[in-house]
Amino acid sequence: MIKAMHIVLAATLLLPGLAAAEPSVGETLAKKNGCFACHSVARKVIGPAYKDVADRYDGDKGAMDKLVHKVKDGGSGVWGPAGMPPHPQLKDDDIRTIVSWILAQK
């Protein structure tokens, strides 16, 4: 009986941590749409790390609109010579979800 209680207690303590480890909707959309081919959360790949993007735009009230535009239309020169291709096929709501997730990576 005590062993069973320990198992239940351990499961109760561990399950919230497992749920938190699941990717968010924004991260899932970023992966599904190929964003991780050029970016990662913590280090520069071809494009900047998402943590660096979040740091750069921290406190910028216009960041969401700027970054949604950048994802939708593409661009270059902000993070170096590599350009970001446009993603016109993405829905604006999905882009906003991805950008919200990116901005939370500080």
XYZ file of N, CA and C in Angstrom:
318
model
N 0.816 -1.192 0.000
C 0.000 0.000 0.000
C 0.863 1.261 0.000
N 1.902 1.275 0.825
C 2.781 2.443 0.889
C 3.502 2.621 -0.439
N 3.912 1.511 -1.055
C 4.585 1.591 -2.355
C 3.668 2.225 -3.406
N 2.403 1.837 -3.419
C 1.435 2.400 -4.360
C 1.247 3.888 -4.116
N 1.226 4.295 -2.853
C 1.086 5.723 -2.537
C 2.296 6.505 -3.025
N 3.486 5.921 -2.928
C 4.697 6.578 -3.419
C 4.641 6.758 -4.936
N 4.129 5.751 -5.614
C 4.009 5.835 -7.073
C 3.033 6.938 -7.459
N 1.897 7.000 -6.781
C 0.906 8.041 -7.058
C 1.490 9.415 -6.763
N 2.192 9.544 -5.647
C 2.806 10.823 -5.293
C 3.853 11.225 -6.330
N 4.686 10.286 -6.735
C 5.714 10.585 -7.735
C 5.071 11.012 -9.053
N 4.022 10.306 -9.457
C 3.336 10.666 -10.707
C 2.716 12.049 -10.610
N 2.148 12.367 -9.467
C 1.533 13.679 -9.259
C 2.575 14.792 -9.368
N 3.763 14.529 -8.860
C 4.818 15.539 -8.906
C 5.457 15.650 -10.278
N 5.537 14.550 -11.006
C 6.228 14.546 -12.297
C 5.344 14.946 -13.467
N 4.076 14.631 -13.439
C 3.209 14.906 -14.585
C 3.126 16.371 -14.966
N 3.030 17.314 -14.022
C 3.021 18.722 -14.449
C 4.294 19.101 -15.204
N 5.421 18.554 -14.825
C 6.676 18.823 -15.534
C 6.676 18.256 -16.934
N 6.080 17.090 -17.083
C 5.996 16.494 -18.418
C 5.097 17.311 -19.317
N 4.002 17.794 -18.802
C 3.090 18.620 -19.596
C 3.779 19.905 -20.024
N 4.583 20.497 -19.159
C 5.279 21.740 -19.489
C 6.324 21.527 -20.571
N 6.817 20.297 -20.708
C 7.845 20.010 -21.695
C 7.278 19.893 -23.112
N 5.970 19.754 -23.231
C 5.372 19.667 -24.557
C 5.506 21.006 -25.261
N 5.754 20.983 -26.570
C 5.905 22.256 -27.291
C 4.609 23.056 -27.301
N 4.769 24.364 -27.300
C 3.616 25.254 -27.382
C 3.080 25.252 -28.811
N 1.931 25.856 -28.999
C 1.341 25.963 -30.338
C 2.277 26.751 -31.249
N 2.866 27.837 -30.719
C 3.783 28.643 -31.524
C 5.005 27.858 -31.965
N 5.584 27.106 -31.048
C 6.755 26.290 -31.397
C 6.375 25.216 -32.404
N 5.231 24.584 -32.208
C 4.764 23.553 -33.137
C 4.561 24.134 -34.539
N 3.951 25.309 -34.617
C 3.753 25.955 -35.919
C 5.093 26.314 -36.561
N 6.043 26.798 -35.756
C 7.366 27.149 -36.287
C 8.055 25.911 -36.866
N 7.970 24.813 -36.155
C 8.582 23.568 -36.645
C 7.876 23.065 -37.896
N 6.547 23.085 -37.876
C 5.743 22.595 -39.005
C 6.007 23.397 -40.278
N 6.304 24.682 -40.125
C 6.475 25.554 -41.288
C 7.935 25.800 -41.667
N 8.834 25.006 -41.123
C 10.228 25.040 -41.550
C 11.084 26.128 -40.939
N 10.591 26.821 -39.942
C 11.360 27.922 -39.340
C 12.667 27.439 -38.710
N 12.652 26.205 -38.208
C 13.841 25.678 -37.550
C 14.923 25.252 -38.542
N 14.658 25.354 -39.830
C 15.700 25.103 -40.825
C 16.742 26.219 -40.788
N 16.326 27.416 -40.409
C 17.225 28.573 -40.394
C 17.426 29.171 -39.002
N 16.619 28.775 -38.024
C 16.675 29.347 -36.674
C 16.695 28.242 -35.634
N 17.181 28.564 -34.460
C 17.023 27.705 -33.289
C 16.669 28.610 -32.119
N 16.331 28.017 -31.010
C 15.956 28.822 -29.857
C 17.158 29.554 -29.284
N 18.282 28.857 -29.135
C 19.390 29.417 -28.356
C 20.627 29.818 -29.151
N 20.739 29.395 -30.396
C 21.953 29.746 -31.142
C 21.632 30.145 -32.577
N 22.494 30.981 -33.123
C 22.357 31.416 -34.516
C 22.579 30.216 -35.430
N 21.756 30.068 -36.423
C 21.956 29.048 -37.453
C 22.253 29.847 -38.720
N 21.305 30.007 -39.604
C 21.436 30.935 -40.725
C 20.889 32.285 -40.276
N 19.739 32.238 -39.628
C 19.124 33.426 -39.039
C 19.424 33.469 -37.550
N 18.997 34.510 -36.891
C 19.302 34.679 -35.462
C 18.574 33.658 -34.588
N 19.124 33.435 -33.404
C 18.452 32.617 -32.399
C 17.189 33.344 -31.951
N 16.171 32.583 -31.644
C 14.927 33.201 -31.185
C 15.127 33.977 -29.889
N 16.028 33.517 -29.031
C 16.312 34.267 -27.793
C 16.901 35.636 -28.127
N 17.744 35.702 -29.150
C 18.328 36.981 -29.557
C 17.260 37.918 -30.130
N 16.327 37.354 -30.879
C 15.223 38.164 -31.421
C 14.394 38.721 -30.260
N 14.070 37.857 -29.307
C 13.278 38.296 -28.153
C 14.008 39.389 -27.372
N 15.328 39.246 -27.204
C 16.102 40.267 -26.496
C 16.108 41.590 -27.257
N 16.313 41.515 -28.565
C 16.383 42.742 -29.365
C 15.075 43.519 -29.315
N 13.957 42.816 -29.340
C 12.659 43.485 -29.408
C 11.982 43.624 -28.048
N 12.676 43.277 -26.981
C 12.119 43.399 -25.637
C 11.749 44.855 -25.360
N 10.513 45.090 -25.002
C 10.050 46.440 -24.699
C 9.606 47.246 -25.910
N 9.774 46.698 -27.106
C 9.363 47.389 -28.332
C 7.884 47.107 -28.576
N 7.052 48.108 -28.377
C 5.608 47.933 -28.518
C 5.180 47.598 -29.950
N 6.000 47.928 -30.929
C 5.684 47.629 -32.315
C 6.295 46.338 -32.821
N 6.917 45.578 -31.929
C 7.637 44.370 -32.336
C 6.738 43.362 -33.051
N 5.553 43.142 -32.519
C 4.667 42.143 -33.120
C 4.401 42.479 -34.582
N 3.983 43.699 -34.862
C 3.680 44.083 -36.243
C 4.917 44.030 -37.132
N 6.057 44.498 -36.614
C 7.300 44.462 -37.401
C 7.659 43.029 -37.779
N 7.581 42.133 -36.800
C 8.009 40.760 -37.053
C 6.998 39.977 -37.890
N 5.723 40.261 -37.726
C 4.721 39.621 -38.586
C 4.982 40.030 -40.034
N 5.229 41.307 -40.255
C 5.548 41.804 -41.598
C 6.812 41.127 -42.136
N 7.839 40.998 -41.294
C 9.106 40.389 -41.717
C 8.908 38.924 -42.119
N 8.126 38.187 -41.333
C 7.879 36.776 -41.659
C 7.071 36.679 -42.952
N 6.054 37.488 -43.082
C 5.166 37.430 -44.250
C 5.881 37.843 -45.537
N 6.625 38.963 -45.471
C 7.210 39.542 -46.682
C 8.692 39.260 -46.871
N 9.358 38.736 -45.841
C 10.794 38.490 -45.928
C 11.573 39.783 -45.741
N 12.864 39.696 -45.879
C 13.701 40.878 -45.736
C 15.136 40.503 -45.460
N 15.995 41.507 -45.341
C 17.402 41.251 -45.047
C 18.031 42.489 -44.424
N 19.243 42.301 -43.935
C 20.023 43.414 -43.437
C 19.930 43.685 -41.955
N 18.933 43.159 -41.282
C 18.782 43.424 -39.853
C 19.756 42.587 -39.033
N 19.970 41.341 -39.431
C 20.811 40.408 -38.672
C 22.049 39.977 -39.450
N 22.353 40.659 -40.526
C 23.501 40.282 -41.341
C 23.082 40.116 -42.792
N 23.977 39.576 -43.604
C 23.716 39.515 -45.040
C 22.688 38.471 -45.477
N 22.463 37.439 -44.683
C 21.503 36.404 -45.083
C 20.095 36.967 -45.026
N 19.351 36.764 -46.090
C 17.983 37.259 -46.141
C 16.991 36.224 -45.642
N 15.869 36.716 -45.169
C 14.785 35.822 -44.784
C 13.791 35.786 -45.927
N 13.502 34.577 -46.427
C 12.555 34.496 -47.534
C 11.136 34.829 -47.066
N 10.299 35.286 -47.974
C 8.909 35.571 -47.607
C 8.136 34.272 -47.366
N 7.107 34.382 -46.562
C 6.230 33.244 -46.255
C 4.773 33.655 -46.457
N 4.402 34.000 -47.699
C 3.040 34.499 -47.948
C 1.952 33.450 -47.736
N 2.323 32.169 -47.718
C 1.347 31.098 -47.547
C 0.864 30.967 -46.104
N 1.603 31.549 -45.154
C 1.212 31.444 -43.747
C 0.061 32.391 -43.425
N -0.874 31.907 -42.651
C -1.989 32.749 -42.199
C -1.460 33.751 -41.178
N -2.008 34.952 -41.199
C -1.576 35.989 -40.263
C -1.730 35.542 -38.809
N -2.807 34.846 -38.491
C -2.995 34.366 -37.117
C -1.896 33.384 -36.716
N -1.495 32.522 -37.645
C -0.411 31.578 -37.352
C 0.910 32.314 -37.164
N 1.154 33.312 -37.999
C 2.383 34.096 -37.845
C 2.386 34.791 -36.492
N 1.280 35.369 -36.097
C 1.193 36.036 -34.787
C 1.443 35.051 -33.646
N 0.953 33.842 -33.777
C 1.182 32.818 -32.759
C 2.666 32.473 -32.681
N 3.302 32.320 -33.825
C 4.742 32.025 -33.862
C 5.534 33.184 -33.276
N 5.226 34.396 -33.697
C 5.953 35.573 -33.208
C 5.756 35.746 -31.705
N 4.569 35.503 -31.203
C 4.336 35.579 -29.751
C 5.229 34.595 -29.019
N 5.329 33.405 -29.550
C 6.193 32.391 -28.951
C 7.661 32.839 -28.998
N 8.094 33.370 -30.140
C 9.481 33.841 -30.276
C 9.766 34.938 -29.248
N 8.875 35.904 -29.138
C 9.094 37.023 -28.217
C 9.099 36.594 -26.759
N 8.564 35.429 -26.461
C 8.554 34.904 -25.090
C 9.838 34.144 -24.756
N 10.773 34.067 -25.683
C 11.988 33.271 -25.479
C 13.092 33.990 -24.729
N 12.821 35.122 -24.101
C 13.853 35.874 -23.394
C 14.387 35.126 -22.201
